[in-house]
Tab-separated table of C-alpha atoms and ligand atoms in Angstrom:
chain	number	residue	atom	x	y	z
I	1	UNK	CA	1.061	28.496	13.468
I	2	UNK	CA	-2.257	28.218	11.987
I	3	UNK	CA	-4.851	26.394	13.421
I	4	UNK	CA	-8.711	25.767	13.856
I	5	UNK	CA	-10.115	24.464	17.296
I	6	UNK	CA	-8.401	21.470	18.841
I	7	UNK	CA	-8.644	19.239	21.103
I	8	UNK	CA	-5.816	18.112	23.446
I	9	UNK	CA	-6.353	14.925	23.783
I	10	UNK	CA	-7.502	11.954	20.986
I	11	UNK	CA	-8.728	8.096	20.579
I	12	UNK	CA	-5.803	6.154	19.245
I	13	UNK	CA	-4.585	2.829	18.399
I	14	UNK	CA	-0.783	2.650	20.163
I	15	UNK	CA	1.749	-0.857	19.937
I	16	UNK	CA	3.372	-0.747	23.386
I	17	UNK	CA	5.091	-4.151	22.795
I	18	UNK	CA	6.449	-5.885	19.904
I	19	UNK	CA	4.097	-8.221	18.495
I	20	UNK	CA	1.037	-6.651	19.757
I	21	UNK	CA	-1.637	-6.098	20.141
I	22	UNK	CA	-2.445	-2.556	19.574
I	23	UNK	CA	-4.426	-0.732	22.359
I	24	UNK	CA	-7.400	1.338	22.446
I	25	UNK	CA	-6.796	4.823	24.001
I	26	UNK	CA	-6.469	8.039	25.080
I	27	UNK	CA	-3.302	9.879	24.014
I	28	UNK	CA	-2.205	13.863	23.748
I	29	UNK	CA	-2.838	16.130	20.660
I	30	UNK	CA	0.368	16.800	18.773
I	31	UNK	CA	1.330	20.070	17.248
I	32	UNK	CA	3.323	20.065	13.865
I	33	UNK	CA	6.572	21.654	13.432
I	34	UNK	CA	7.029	24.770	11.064
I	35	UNK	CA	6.859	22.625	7.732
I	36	UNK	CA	4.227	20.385	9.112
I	37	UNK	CA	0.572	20.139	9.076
I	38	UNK	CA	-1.791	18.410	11.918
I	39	UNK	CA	-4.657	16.690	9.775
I	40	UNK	CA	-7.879	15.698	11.337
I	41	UNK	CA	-7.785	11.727	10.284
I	42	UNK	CA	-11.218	10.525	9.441
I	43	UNK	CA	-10.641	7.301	7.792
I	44	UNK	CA	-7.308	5.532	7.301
I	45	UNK	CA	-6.720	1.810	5.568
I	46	UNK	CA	-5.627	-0.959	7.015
I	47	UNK	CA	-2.562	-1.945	5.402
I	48	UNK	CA	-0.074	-5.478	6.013
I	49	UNK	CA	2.749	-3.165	6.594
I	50	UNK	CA	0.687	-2.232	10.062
I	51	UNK	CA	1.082	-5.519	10.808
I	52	UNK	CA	4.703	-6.491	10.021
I	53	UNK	CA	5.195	-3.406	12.084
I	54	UNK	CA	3.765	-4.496	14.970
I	55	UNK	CA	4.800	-7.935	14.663
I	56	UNK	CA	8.650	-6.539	14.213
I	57	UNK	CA	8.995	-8.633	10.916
I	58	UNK	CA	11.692	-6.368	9.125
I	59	UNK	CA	15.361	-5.929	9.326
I	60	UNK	CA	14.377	-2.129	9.946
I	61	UNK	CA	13.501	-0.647	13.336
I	62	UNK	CA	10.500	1.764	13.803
I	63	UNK	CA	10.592	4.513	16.300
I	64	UNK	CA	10.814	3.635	19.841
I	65	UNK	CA	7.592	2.336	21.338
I	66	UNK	CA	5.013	3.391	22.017
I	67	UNK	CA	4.027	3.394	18.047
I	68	UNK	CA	1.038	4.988	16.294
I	69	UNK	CA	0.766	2.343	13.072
I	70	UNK	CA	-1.424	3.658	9.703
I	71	UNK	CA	-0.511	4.710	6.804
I	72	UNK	CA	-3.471	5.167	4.518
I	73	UNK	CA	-4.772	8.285	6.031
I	74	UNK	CA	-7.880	10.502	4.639
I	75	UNK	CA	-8.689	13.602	6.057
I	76	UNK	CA	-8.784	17.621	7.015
I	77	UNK	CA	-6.157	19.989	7.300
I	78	UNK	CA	-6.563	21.886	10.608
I	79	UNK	CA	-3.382	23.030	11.883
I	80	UNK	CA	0.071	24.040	9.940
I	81	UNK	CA	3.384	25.140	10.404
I	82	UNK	CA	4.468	28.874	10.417
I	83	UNK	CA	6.256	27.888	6.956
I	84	UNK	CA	3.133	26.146	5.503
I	85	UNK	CA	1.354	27.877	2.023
I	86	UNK	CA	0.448	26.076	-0.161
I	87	UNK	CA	-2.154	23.699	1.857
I	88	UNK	CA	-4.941	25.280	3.215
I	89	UNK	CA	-6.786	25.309	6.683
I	90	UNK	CA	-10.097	22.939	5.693
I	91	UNK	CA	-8.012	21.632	2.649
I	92	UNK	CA	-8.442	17.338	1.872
I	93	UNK	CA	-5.285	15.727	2.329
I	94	UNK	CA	-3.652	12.140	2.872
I	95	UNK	CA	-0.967	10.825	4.939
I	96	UNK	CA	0.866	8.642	2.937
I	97	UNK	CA	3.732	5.978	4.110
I	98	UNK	CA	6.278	8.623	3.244
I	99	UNK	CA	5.784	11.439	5.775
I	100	UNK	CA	8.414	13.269	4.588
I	101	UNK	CA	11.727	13.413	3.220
I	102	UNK	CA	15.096	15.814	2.375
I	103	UNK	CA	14.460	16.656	-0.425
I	104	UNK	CA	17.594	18.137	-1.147
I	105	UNK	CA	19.698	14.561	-1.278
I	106	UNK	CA	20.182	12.557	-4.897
I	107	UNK	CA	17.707	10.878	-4.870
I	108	UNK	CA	15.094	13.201	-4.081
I	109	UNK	CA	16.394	15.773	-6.655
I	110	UNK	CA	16.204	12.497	-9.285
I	111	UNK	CA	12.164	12.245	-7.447
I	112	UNK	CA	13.245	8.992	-6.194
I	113	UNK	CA	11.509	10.131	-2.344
I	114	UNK	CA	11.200	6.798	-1.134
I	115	UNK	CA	14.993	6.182	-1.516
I	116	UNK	CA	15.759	9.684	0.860
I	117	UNK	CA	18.426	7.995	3.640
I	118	UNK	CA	16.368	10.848	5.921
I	119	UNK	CA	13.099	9.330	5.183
I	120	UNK	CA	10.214	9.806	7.215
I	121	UNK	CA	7.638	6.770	7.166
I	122	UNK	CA	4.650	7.063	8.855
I	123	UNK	CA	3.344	4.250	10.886
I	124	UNK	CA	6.821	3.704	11.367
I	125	UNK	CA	9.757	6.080	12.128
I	126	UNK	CA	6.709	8.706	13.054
I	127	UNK	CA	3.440	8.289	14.542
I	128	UNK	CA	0.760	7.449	12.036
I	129	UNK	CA	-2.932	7.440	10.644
I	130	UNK	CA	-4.838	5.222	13.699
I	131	UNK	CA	-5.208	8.195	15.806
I	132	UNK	CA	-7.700	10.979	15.297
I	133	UNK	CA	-4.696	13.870	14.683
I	134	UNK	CA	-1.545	12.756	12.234
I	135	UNK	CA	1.381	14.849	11.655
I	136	UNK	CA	3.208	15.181	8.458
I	137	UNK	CA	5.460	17.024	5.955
I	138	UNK	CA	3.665	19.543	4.322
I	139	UNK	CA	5.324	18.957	1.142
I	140	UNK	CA	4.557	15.253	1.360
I	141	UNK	CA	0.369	14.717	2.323
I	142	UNK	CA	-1.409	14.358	-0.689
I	143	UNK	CA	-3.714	16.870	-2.144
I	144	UNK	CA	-7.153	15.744	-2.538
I	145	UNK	CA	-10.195	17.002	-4.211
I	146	UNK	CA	-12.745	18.719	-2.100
I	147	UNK	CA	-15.908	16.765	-2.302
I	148	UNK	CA	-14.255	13.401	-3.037
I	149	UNK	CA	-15.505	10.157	-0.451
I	150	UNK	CA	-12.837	10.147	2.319
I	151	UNK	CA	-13.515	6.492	2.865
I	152	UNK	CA	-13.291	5.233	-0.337
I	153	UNK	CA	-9.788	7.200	-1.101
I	154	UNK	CA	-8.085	6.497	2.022
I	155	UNK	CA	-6.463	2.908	0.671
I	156	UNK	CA	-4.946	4.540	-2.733
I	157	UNK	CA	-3.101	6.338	-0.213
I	158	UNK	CA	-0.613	3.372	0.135
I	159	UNK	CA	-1.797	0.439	-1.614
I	160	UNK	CA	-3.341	2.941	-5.033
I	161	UNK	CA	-0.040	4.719	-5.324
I	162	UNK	CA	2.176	1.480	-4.779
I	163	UNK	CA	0.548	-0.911	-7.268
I	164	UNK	CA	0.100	1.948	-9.749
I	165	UNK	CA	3.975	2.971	-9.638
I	166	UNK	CA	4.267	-0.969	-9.768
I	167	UNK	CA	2.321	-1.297	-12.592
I	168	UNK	CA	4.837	1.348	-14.363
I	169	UNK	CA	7.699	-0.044	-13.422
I	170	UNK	CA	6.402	-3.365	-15.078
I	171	UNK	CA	7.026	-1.638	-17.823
I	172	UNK	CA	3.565	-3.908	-19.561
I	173	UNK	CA	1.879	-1.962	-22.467
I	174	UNK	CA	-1.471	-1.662	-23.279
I	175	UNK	CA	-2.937	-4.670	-24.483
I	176	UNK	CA	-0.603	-6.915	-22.736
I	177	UNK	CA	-0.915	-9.246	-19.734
I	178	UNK	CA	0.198	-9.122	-16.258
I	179	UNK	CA	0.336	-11.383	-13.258
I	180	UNK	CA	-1.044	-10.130	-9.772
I	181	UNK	CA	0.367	-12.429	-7.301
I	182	UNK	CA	-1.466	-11.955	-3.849
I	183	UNK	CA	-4.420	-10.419	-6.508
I	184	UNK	CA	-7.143	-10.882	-3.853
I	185	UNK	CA	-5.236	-8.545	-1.133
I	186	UNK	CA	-5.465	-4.995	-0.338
I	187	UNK	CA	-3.264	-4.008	-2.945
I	188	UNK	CA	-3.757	-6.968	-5.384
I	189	UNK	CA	-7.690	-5.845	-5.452
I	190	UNK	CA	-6.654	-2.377	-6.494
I	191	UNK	CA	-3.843	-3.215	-9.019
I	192	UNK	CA	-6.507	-5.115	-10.982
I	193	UNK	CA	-8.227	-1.821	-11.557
I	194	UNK	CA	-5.402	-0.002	-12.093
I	195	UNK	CA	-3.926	-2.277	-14.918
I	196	UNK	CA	-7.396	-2.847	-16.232
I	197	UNK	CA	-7.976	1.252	-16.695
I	198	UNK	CA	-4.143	0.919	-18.145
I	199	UNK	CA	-5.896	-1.128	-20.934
I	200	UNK	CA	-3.657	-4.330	-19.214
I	201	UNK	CA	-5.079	-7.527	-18.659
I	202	UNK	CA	-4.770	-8.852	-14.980
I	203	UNK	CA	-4.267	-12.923	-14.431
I	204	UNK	CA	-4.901	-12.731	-10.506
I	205	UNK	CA	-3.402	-15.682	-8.854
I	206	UNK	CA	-4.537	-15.644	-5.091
I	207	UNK	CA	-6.979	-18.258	-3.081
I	208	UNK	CA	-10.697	-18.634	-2.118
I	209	UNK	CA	-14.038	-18.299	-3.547
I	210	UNK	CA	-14.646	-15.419	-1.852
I	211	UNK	CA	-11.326	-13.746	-3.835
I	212	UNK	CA	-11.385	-15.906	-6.980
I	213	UNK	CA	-15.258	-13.287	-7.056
I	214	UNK	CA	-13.940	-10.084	-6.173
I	215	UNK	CA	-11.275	-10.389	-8.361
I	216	UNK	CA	-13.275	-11.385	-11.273
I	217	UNK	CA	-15.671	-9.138	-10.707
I	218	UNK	CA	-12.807	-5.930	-10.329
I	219	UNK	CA	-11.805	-6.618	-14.078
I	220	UNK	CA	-9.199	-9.893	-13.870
I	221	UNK	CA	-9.388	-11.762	-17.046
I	222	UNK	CA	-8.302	-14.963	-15.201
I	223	UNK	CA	-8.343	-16.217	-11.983
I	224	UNK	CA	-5.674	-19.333	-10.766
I	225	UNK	CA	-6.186	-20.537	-6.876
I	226	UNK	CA	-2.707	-21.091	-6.026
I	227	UNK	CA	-4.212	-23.765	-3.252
I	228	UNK	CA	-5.524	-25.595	-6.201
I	229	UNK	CA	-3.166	-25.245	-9.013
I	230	UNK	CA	-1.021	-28.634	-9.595
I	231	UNK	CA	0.588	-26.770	-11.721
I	232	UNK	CA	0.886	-23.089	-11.690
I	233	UNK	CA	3.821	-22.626	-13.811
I	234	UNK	CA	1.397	-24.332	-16.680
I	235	UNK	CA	-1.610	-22.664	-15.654
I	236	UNK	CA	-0.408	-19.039	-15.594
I	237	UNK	CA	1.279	-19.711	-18.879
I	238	UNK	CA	-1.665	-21.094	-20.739
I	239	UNK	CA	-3.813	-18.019	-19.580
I	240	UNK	CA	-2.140	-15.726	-22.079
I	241	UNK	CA	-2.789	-15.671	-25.787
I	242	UNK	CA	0.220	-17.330	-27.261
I	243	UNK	CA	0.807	-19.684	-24.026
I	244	UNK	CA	3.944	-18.104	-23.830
I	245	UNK	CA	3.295	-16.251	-19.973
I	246	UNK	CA	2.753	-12.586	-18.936
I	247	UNK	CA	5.029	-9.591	-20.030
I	248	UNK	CA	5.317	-8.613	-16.292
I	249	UNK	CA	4.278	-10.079	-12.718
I	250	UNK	CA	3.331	-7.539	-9.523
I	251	UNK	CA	3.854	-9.644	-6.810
I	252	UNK	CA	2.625	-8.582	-3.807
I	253	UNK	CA	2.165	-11.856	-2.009
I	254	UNK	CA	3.191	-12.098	2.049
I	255	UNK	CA	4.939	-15.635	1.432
I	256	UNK	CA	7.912	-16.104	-0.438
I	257	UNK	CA	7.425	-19.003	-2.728
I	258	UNK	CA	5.650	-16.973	-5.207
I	259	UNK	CA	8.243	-15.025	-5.700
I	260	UNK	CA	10.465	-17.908	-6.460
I	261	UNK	CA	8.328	-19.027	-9.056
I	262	UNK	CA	7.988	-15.975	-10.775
I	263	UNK	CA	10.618	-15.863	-12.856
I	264	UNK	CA	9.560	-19.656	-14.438
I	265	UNK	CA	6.482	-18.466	-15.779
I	266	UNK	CA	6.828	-14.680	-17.107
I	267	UNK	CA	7.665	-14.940	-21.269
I	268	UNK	CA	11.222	-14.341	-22.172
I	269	UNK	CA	12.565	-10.612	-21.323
I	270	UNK	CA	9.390	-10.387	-18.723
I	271	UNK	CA	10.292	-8.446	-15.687
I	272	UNK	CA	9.154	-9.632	-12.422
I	273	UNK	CA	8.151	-6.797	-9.678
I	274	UNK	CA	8.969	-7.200	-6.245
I	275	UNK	CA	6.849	-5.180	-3.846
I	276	UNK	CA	5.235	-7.704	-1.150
I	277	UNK	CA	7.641	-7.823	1.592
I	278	UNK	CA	7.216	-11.219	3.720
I	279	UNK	CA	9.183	-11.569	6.452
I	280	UNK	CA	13.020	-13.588	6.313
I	281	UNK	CA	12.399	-13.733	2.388
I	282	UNK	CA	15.573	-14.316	0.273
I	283	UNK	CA	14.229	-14.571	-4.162
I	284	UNK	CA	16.511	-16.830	-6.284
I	285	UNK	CA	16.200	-17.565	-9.956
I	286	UNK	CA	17.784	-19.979	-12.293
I	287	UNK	CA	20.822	-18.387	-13.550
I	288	UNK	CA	20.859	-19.421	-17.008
I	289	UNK	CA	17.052	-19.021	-17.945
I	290	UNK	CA	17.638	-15.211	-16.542
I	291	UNK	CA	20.581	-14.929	-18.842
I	292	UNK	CA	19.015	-16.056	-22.043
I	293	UNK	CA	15.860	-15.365	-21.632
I	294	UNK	CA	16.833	-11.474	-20.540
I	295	UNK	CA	14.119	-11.938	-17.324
I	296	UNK	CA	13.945	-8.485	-15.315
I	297	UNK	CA	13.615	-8.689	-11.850
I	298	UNK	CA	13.356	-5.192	-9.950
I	299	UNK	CA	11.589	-3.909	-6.627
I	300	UNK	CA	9.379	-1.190	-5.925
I	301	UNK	CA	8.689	0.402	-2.853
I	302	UNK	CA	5.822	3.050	-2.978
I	303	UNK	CA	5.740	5.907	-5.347
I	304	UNK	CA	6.822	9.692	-5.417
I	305	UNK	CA	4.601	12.846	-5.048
I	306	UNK	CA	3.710	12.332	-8.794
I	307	UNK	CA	2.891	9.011	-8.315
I	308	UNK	CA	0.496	10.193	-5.773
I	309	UNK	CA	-1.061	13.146	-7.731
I	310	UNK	CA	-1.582	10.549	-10.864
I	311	UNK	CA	-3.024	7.774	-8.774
I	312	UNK	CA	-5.361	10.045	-7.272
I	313	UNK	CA	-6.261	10.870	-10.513
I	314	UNK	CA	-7.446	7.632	-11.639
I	315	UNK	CA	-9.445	7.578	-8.455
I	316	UNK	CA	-10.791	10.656	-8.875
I	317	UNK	CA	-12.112	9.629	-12.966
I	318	UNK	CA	-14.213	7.107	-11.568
I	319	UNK	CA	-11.617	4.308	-12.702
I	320	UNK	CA	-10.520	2.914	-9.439
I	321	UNK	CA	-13.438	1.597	-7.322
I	322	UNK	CA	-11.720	0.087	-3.858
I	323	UNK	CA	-13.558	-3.379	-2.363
I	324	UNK	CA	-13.207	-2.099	1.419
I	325	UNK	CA	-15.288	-2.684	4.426
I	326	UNK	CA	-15.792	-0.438	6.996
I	327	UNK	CA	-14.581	-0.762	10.978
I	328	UNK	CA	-14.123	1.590	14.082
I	329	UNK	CA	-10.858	2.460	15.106
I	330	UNK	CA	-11.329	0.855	18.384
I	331	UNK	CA	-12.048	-2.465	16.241
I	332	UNK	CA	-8.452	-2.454	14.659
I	333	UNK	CA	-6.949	-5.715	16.139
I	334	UNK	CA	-9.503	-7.801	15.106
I	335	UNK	CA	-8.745	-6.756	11.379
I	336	UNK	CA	-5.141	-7.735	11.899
I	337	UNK	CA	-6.438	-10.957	13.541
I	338	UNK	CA	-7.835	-11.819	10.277
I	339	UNK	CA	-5.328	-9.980	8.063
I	340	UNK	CA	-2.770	-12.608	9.821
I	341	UNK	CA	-4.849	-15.615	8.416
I	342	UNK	CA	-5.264	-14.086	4.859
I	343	UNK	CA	-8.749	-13.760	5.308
I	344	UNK	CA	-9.258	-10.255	4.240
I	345	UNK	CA	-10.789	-9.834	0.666
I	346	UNK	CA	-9.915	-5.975	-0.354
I	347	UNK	CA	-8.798	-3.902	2.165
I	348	UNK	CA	-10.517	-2.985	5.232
I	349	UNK	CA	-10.985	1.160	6.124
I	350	UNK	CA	-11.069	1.693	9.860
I	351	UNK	CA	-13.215	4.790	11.245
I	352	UNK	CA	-11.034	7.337	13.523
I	353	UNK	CA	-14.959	8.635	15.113
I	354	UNK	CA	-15.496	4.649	16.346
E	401	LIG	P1	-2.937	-8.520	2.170
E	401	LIG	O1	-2.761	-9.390	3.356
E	401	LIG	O2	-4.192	-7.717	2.043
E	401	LIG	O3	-2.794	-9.372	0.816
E	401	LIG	C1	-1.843	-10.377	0.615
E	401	LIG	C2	-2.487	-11.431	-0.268
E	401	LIG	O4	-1.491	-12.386	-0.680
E	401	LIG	C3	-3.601	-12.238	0.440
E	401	LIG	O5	-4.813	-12.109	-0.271
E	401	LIG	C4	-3.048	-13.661	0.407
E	401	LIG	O6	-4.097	-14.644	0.279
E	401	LIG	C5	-2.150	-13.625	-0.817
E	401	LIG	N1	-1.185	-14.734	-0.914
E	401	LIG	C6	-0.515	-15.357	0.076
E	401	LIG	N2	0.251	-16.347	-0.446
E	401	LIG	C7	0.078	-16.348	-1.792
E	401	LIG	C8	0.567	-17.143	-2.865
E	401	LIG	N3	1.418	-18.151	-2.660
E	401	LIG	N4	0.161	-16.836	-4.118
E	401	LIG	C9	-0.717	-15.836	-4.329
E	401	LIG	N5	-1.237	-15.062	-3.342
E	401	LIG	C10	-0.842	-15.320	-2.094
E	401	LIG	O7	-1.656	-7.561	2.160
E	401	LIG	P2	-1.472	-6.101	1.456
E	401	LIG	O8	-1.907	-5.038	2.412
E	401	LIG	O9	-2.023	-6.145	0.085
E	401	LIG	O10	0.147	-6.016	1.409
E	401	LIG	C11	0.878	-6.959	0.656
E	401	LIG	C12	2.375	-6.845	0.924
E	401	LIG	O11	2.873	-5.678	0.282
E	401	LIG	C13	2.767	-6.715	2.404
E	401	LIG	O12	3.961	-7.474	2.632
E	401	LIG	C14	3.056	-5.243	2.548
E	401	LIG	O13	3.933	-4.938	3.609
E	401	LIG	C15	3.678	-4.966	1.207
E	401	LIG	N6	3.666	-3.561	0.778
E	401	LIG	C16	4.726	-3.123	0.052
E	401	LIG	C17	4.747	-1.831	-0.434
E	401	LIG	C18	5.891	-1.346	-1.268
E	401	LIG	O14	6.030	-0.150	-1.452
E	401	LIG	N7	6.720	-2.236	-1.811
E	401	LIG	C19	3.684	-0.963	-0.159
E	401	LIG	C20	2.607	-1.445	0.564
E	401	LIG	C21	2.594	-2.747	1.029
E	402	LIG	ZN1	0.949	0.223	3.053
């Protein structure tokens, strides 16, 4: 193994209990394995996954506690596994939610990663990014630039590569419109960029003043405060040219009812994507009006290594500029405090040094 100085012990954020809250403290230095590397976390995003993990929201279990959350990861590569080449000592590189997978099953020779039964996700099955040292697959931490703003990059590490492969799967052209549901979020903020440097425009359908700003500001042609709204079905539909309702919708909400109403006000052979995941939701849709109007409903759960490399991309052309505010580390549960009372505008980027 390869490795530069290191210390053997490290600040971190650990769950000991379900539900929280995370604690502030010392804990051991891992090594990584022969097709690992140990990266020197400086910033990592705070993402609502974190949260639901903590909280034990999802009919999926995480590793046993204790738990390292964090999944939007920024830093330096300074340790790697004896089977490690093509990453550098010193290189940039992210942890992403997928730490790792087969790559040998179907679905990872189709590039469907996220699918891998043998999945690694970080945060989750594996220690994650709220500790000063993360481990992960070699083959899975994104490559990033050298010289590029740590900070700024860490949240495209989850939320960029997510809304982006959302976006795709949306299958909306240039030109067209699209509905961000949950559009004043972490990843809401960000897929208003990305759809806006896709030449898409963005209706973003979320609540405040303070979001109804940032997301006009970000690029949204519209704005529609779901508090507000008598009618949202209406309003969403009259906010595209030919009042006939957005080609796709990215919803990526943490309650379930906008995903129920969805499907009413996409235009015929829309296709509603599902990528939010709030806890005990179940989506239904009218039958009939899916049948003849040929209305798409898929999810989407992260993106593959290609995903990764392009969304970078679009960071790294200046078209993707995240709304995040900085925290230490050791500040963590208060962001989840507000995160639970949908009171974060953009994502916030916690500090591994603080
Ligand atoms: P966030 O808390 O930053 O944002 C959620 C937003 O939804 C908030 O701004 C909130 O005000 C808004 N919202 C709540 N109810 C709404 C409604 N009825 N209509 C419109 N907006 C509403 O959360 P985040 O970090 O952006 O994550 C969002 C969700 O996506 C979480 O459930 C997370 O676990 C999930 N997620 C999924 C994937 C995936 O691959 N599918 C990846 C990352 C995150
Ligand atoms: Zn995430």
């Amino acid at each position: 193994m390869g490795s530069l100085n290191l210390p053997t012990e490290q600040w971190a954020q650990v769950v000991e209990k379900v539900g929280g809250p995370a604690t502030y403290k010392r804990i051991p230095v891992q090594q990584p394995g022969p097709d690992e590397v140990l990266i020197n976390v400086k910033y990592s995003g705070v993402c609502h996954t974190d949260l639901h993990a903590m909280m034990g929201d999802w009919p999926l279990d995480t590793k046993p506690l204790p738990l390292v959350g964090g999944h939007e990861g920024a830093g330096v590569v300074v340790a790697r596994g004896s089977l490690v080449t093509d990453i550098e000592l010193g290189d940039l590189a992210g942890i992403k939610w997928l730490n790792g997978s087969c790559l040998s099953c179907s679905y990872c020779q189709n590039s469907d990663e996220s699918l891998c039964k043998k999945a690694l996700l970080s945060g989750y099955t594996v220690d994650g990014t709220f500790q000063e040292y993360a481990i992960a697959k070699a083959a899975h931490v994104a490559r990033i630039p050298k010289g590029t703003n740590l900070e700024a990059v860490a949240p495209i590490l989850c939320a960029g590569i997510t809304v982006y492969k959302g976006i795709k799967e949306s299958l909306v052209r240039p030109g067209q419109t699209i509905a961000i549901v949950g559009a004043g979020g972490g990843l809401g903020s960000i897929a208003i960029q990305y759809a806006k440097a896709m030449g898409i425009h963005a209706i973003a359908i979320d609540a405040g003043d303070e979001k109804r700003d940032l997301c006009l500001k970000l690029g949204a042609t519209t704005f529609i405060d779901f508090t507000k709204s008598k009618d949202i079905v209406a309003d969403v539909k009259a906010a595209t040219p030919d009042g006939e309702g957005p080609y796709g919708a990215l919803l990526v909400a943490v309650q379930e009812k906008p995903f129920q109403q969805a499907t009413c006000y996409l235009r015929s052979k829309g296709v509603l994507v599902c990528i939010g995941l709030p806890a005990n939701a179940n989506l239904s849709a009218p039958v009939f009006d899916t049948v003849v109007r040929m209305i798409n409903i898929k999810g989407s759960y992260v993106g593959n290594r290609a995903d990764t490399a392009e969304a970078l991309d679009f960071f790294a052309r200046g078209l993707i500029n995240v709304p995040y505010k900085s925290i230490g580390l050791s500040q963590l549960q208060s962001v989840y405090d507000l995160m639970h009372e949908a009171k974060i505008a953009g994502r916030y980027v916690v500090d591994t040094s603080k």
